[in-house]
Coordinates of C-alpha atoms in Angstrom, one line a residue:
M194 CA -6.2 28.1 32.5
R195 CA -4.3 29.0 35.6
M196 CA -6.5 32.0 36.2
A197 CA -9.7 30.0 35.9
R198 CA -8.7 27.3 38.4
P199 CA -11.5 28.3 40.9
L200 CA -14.0 28.4 38.3
A201 CA -12.9 25.1 36.8
R202 CA -13.0 23.5 40.4
A203 CA -16.5 24.9 40.8
V204 CA -17.8 23.4 37.6
A205 CA -16.4 20.1 38.4
L206 CA -18.0 20.1 41.9
S207 CA -21.3 21.5 40.5
I208 CA -24.3 19.0 40.4
P209 CA -24.1 17.3 36.9
G210 CA -26.9 18.5 34.6
S211 CA -27.8 21.4 36.7
A212 CA -28.5 25.0 35.7
E213 CA -25.4 25.9 37.8
E214 CA -23.2 23.6 36.0
N215 CA -24.4 25.0 32.7
R216 CA -24.0 28.6 33.9
L217 CA -20.4 27.9 35.1
F218 CA -19.4 26.0 32.1
A219 CA -20.6 28.9 29.8
E220 CA -18.5 31.4 32.0
L221 CA -15.4 28.9 31.5
N222 CA -16.0 28.4 27.9
P223 CA -14.2 31.3 26.5
T224 CA -11.0 30.2 28.5
I225 CA -11.4 26.6 27.2
L226 CA -11.8 27.7 23.5
N227 CA -8.4 29.5 23.8
C228 CA -6.7 26.2 24.8
K229 CA -4.7 24.3 22.0
G230 CA -6.7 21.7 20.3
T231 CA -10.2 22.8 21.4
P232 CA -12.6 22.5 18.5
P233 CA -14.0 25.9 17.3
G234 CA -17.6 24.8 18.3
G235 CA -16.4 23.8 21.8
M236 CA -16.4 20.4 23.5
S237 CA -18.4 17.4 22.8
I238 CA -20.2 15.6 25.7
D239 CA -17.3 13.2 25.9
Q240 CA -14.6 15.8 26.0
K241 CA -16.6 17.7 28.6
S242 CA -16.6 14.6 30.7
L243 CA -13.0 14.1 30.3
F244 CA -12.3 17.6 31.2
M245 CA -14.3 17.4 34.3
G246 CA -12.6 14.2 35.2
A247 CA -9.1 15.9 34.7
I248 CA -10.1 18.8 37.0
S249 CA -11.5 16.3 39.4
S250 CA -8.3 14.3 39.4
K251 CA -6.4 17.5 40.5
I252 CA -8.8 18.1 43.3
L253 CA -8.4 14.4 44.5
A254 CA -4.6 14.6 44.0
P255 CA -3.8 15.0 47.7
V256 CA -6.1 12.1 48.7
T257 CA -3.8 9.2 48.8
V258 CA -5.9 6.9 50.9
Y259 CA -9.6 6.6 51.3
H260 CA -11.8 4.1 53.1
S261 CA -15.5 4.3 52.9
G262 CA -16.0 3.6 56.7
W263 CA -18.7 1.1 56.2
S264 CA -19.4 -0.9 59.4
G265 CA -20.4 -4.3 57.9
R266 CA -21.8 -4.9 54.5
P267 CA -24.4 -2.3 53.3
N268 CA -27.5 -3.3 51.5
L269 CA -26.1 -2.6 48.1
D270 CA -29.5 -2.7 46.2
A271 CA -31.1 -0.3 48.7
A272 CA -28.1 1.9 48.5
A273 CA -28.3 1.8 44.5
Q274 CA -32.0 2.7 44.8
M275 CA -31.1 5.7 47.1
M276 CA -28.5 7.0 44.7
A277 CA -31.1 6.7 41.8
L278 CA -33.3 9.0 43.7
Q279 CA -30.5 11.4 44.6
S280 CA -29.4 11.7 41.0
Q281 CA -32.7 12.4 39.3
G282 CA -31.9 14.8 36.4
Y283 CA -28.3 13.8 36.2
P284 CA -27.0 12.8 32.9
L285 CA -27.0 9.1 32.9
R286 CA -23.3 8.5 33.1
S287 CA -23.0 11.1 35.9
A288 CA -25.8 9.2 37.9
M289 CA -24.2 5.8 37.3
A290 CA -20.9 7.0 38.5
K291 CA -22.3 8.7 41.7
C292 CA -24.1 5.3 42.5
L293 CA -20.9 3.4 41.7
V294 CA -18.8 5.8 44.1
F295 CA -21.5 5.3 46.7
V296 CA -22.0 1.4 46.6
D297 CA -18.4 0.5 45.9
T298 CA -16.4 3.4 47.4
N299 CA -13.1 1.5 48.0
N300 CA -12.9 -0.2 44.5
A301 CA -13.8 3.1 42.9
F302 CA -11.2 4.9 44.7
R303 CA -8.5 2.2 43.7
F304 CA -9.8 2.4 40.1
I305 CA -9.2 6.3 39.8
K306 CA -5.9 6.0 41.6
S307 CA -4.6 3.3 39.3
R308 CA -2.4 4.3 36.3
S309 CA -4.3 4.9 33.3
G310 CA -4.0 2.3 30.5
S311 CA -2.5 -0.3 33.0
N312 CA -3.6 -3.9 33.5
N313 CA -4.4 -2.9 37.1
E314 CA -6.8 -0.3 35.8
K315 CA -8.6 -3.0 33.6
K316 CA -8.7 -5.5 36.5
L317 CA -10.1 -2.8 38.9
A318 CA -12.6 -1.8 36.2
S319 CA -13.8 -5.4 36.1
A320 CA -14.0 -5.4 39.8
L321 CA -16.5 -2.6 39.5
T322 CA -18.8 -4.6 37.1
P323 CA -21.1 -6.1 39.9
S324 CA -21.6 -2.7 41.2
L325 CA -22.2 -1.1 37.7
T326 CA -25.1 -3.6 37.2
R327 CA -26.8 -2.3 40.2
C328 CA -26.5 1.2 39.2
V329 CA -28.0 1.1 35.7
D330 CA -31.6 -0.1 35.2
K331 CA -32.0 -3.3 33.3
G332 CA -32.5 -2.7 29.8
V333 CA -30.8 0.7 29.8
N334 CA -27.9 0.8 27.4
L335 CA -24.9 2.8 28.6
S336 CA -21.7 2.5 26.5
M337 CA -18.6 4.2 27.8
S338 CA -14.9 3.9 27.1
L339 CA -12.6 3.0 30.1
Q340 CA -11.3 6.6 29.8
A341 CA -14.8 8.0 30.1
L342 CA -15.7 5.7 33.1
R343 CA -12.4 6.9 34.9
A344 CA -13.4 10.5 34.3
E345 CA -17.0 10.2 35.4
T346 CA -16.0 8.1 38.4
T347 CA -13.3 10.6 39.3
R348 CA -15.7 13.5 39.1
A349 CA -18.3 11.6 41.1
F350 CA -15.6 10.7 43.8
A351 CA -14.4 14.3 44.1
R352 CA -18.1 15.3 44.6
Y353 CA -18.5 12.5 47.2
V354 CA -15.6 13.7 49.2
C355 CA -16.2 17.6 48.8
A356 CA -20.1 17.7 48.7
P357 CA -21.5 14.4 49.9
N358 CA -24.9 15.6 50.7
D359 CA -26.0 17.3 47.5
P360 CA -29.7 17.6 46.4
P361 CA -30.7 16.0 43.0
A362 CA -29.9 18.0 40.0
S363 CA -33.7 18.7 39.8
G364 CA -33.9 20.2 43.2
K365 CA -36.6 17.6 43.9
V366 CA -36.6 13.9 43.9
G367 CA -38.5 12.3 41.4
D368 CA -39.3 14.8 38.5
G369 CA -36.2 13.8 36.5
K370 CA -35.7 17.2 35.0
P371 CA -32.6 19.2 35.1
D372 CA -32.8 22.7 36.3

């Protein structure tokens, strides 16, 4: 996997659900299939999410302190709506994580930097709950493990830091279709 680091980084920072992500992942897949423990059919969606989160945590490893720089309290509902428009075509969990990182940057950062499985991680995940409810439409059911929430949030944070002004996955706001 060492030889594939630049490609793995490119996949993690690509727009979720985009043609670019799919192309890069297909290019990386032969390397992944050679790794111990990878099922012969490739990764499930959950495994892919965890993989992207692991790569993103390596990208963010040098970042030890982050503050959103908000001056005053932003209108979180408006921010969540803006993120919903910007994440048209993203898989639901990726869109939720992008919104979460944008509307609750500081808590999201503390969450992804907390030790996995710790009581602090659980406390920080609970602190994110009000923001999560802003980022998922009422009536939409999204079920994720704490591990998956960490992975998706980590990837979204890496993209927030490295590529903050991405277009939506569809290339256009409002059509809701990935490339």
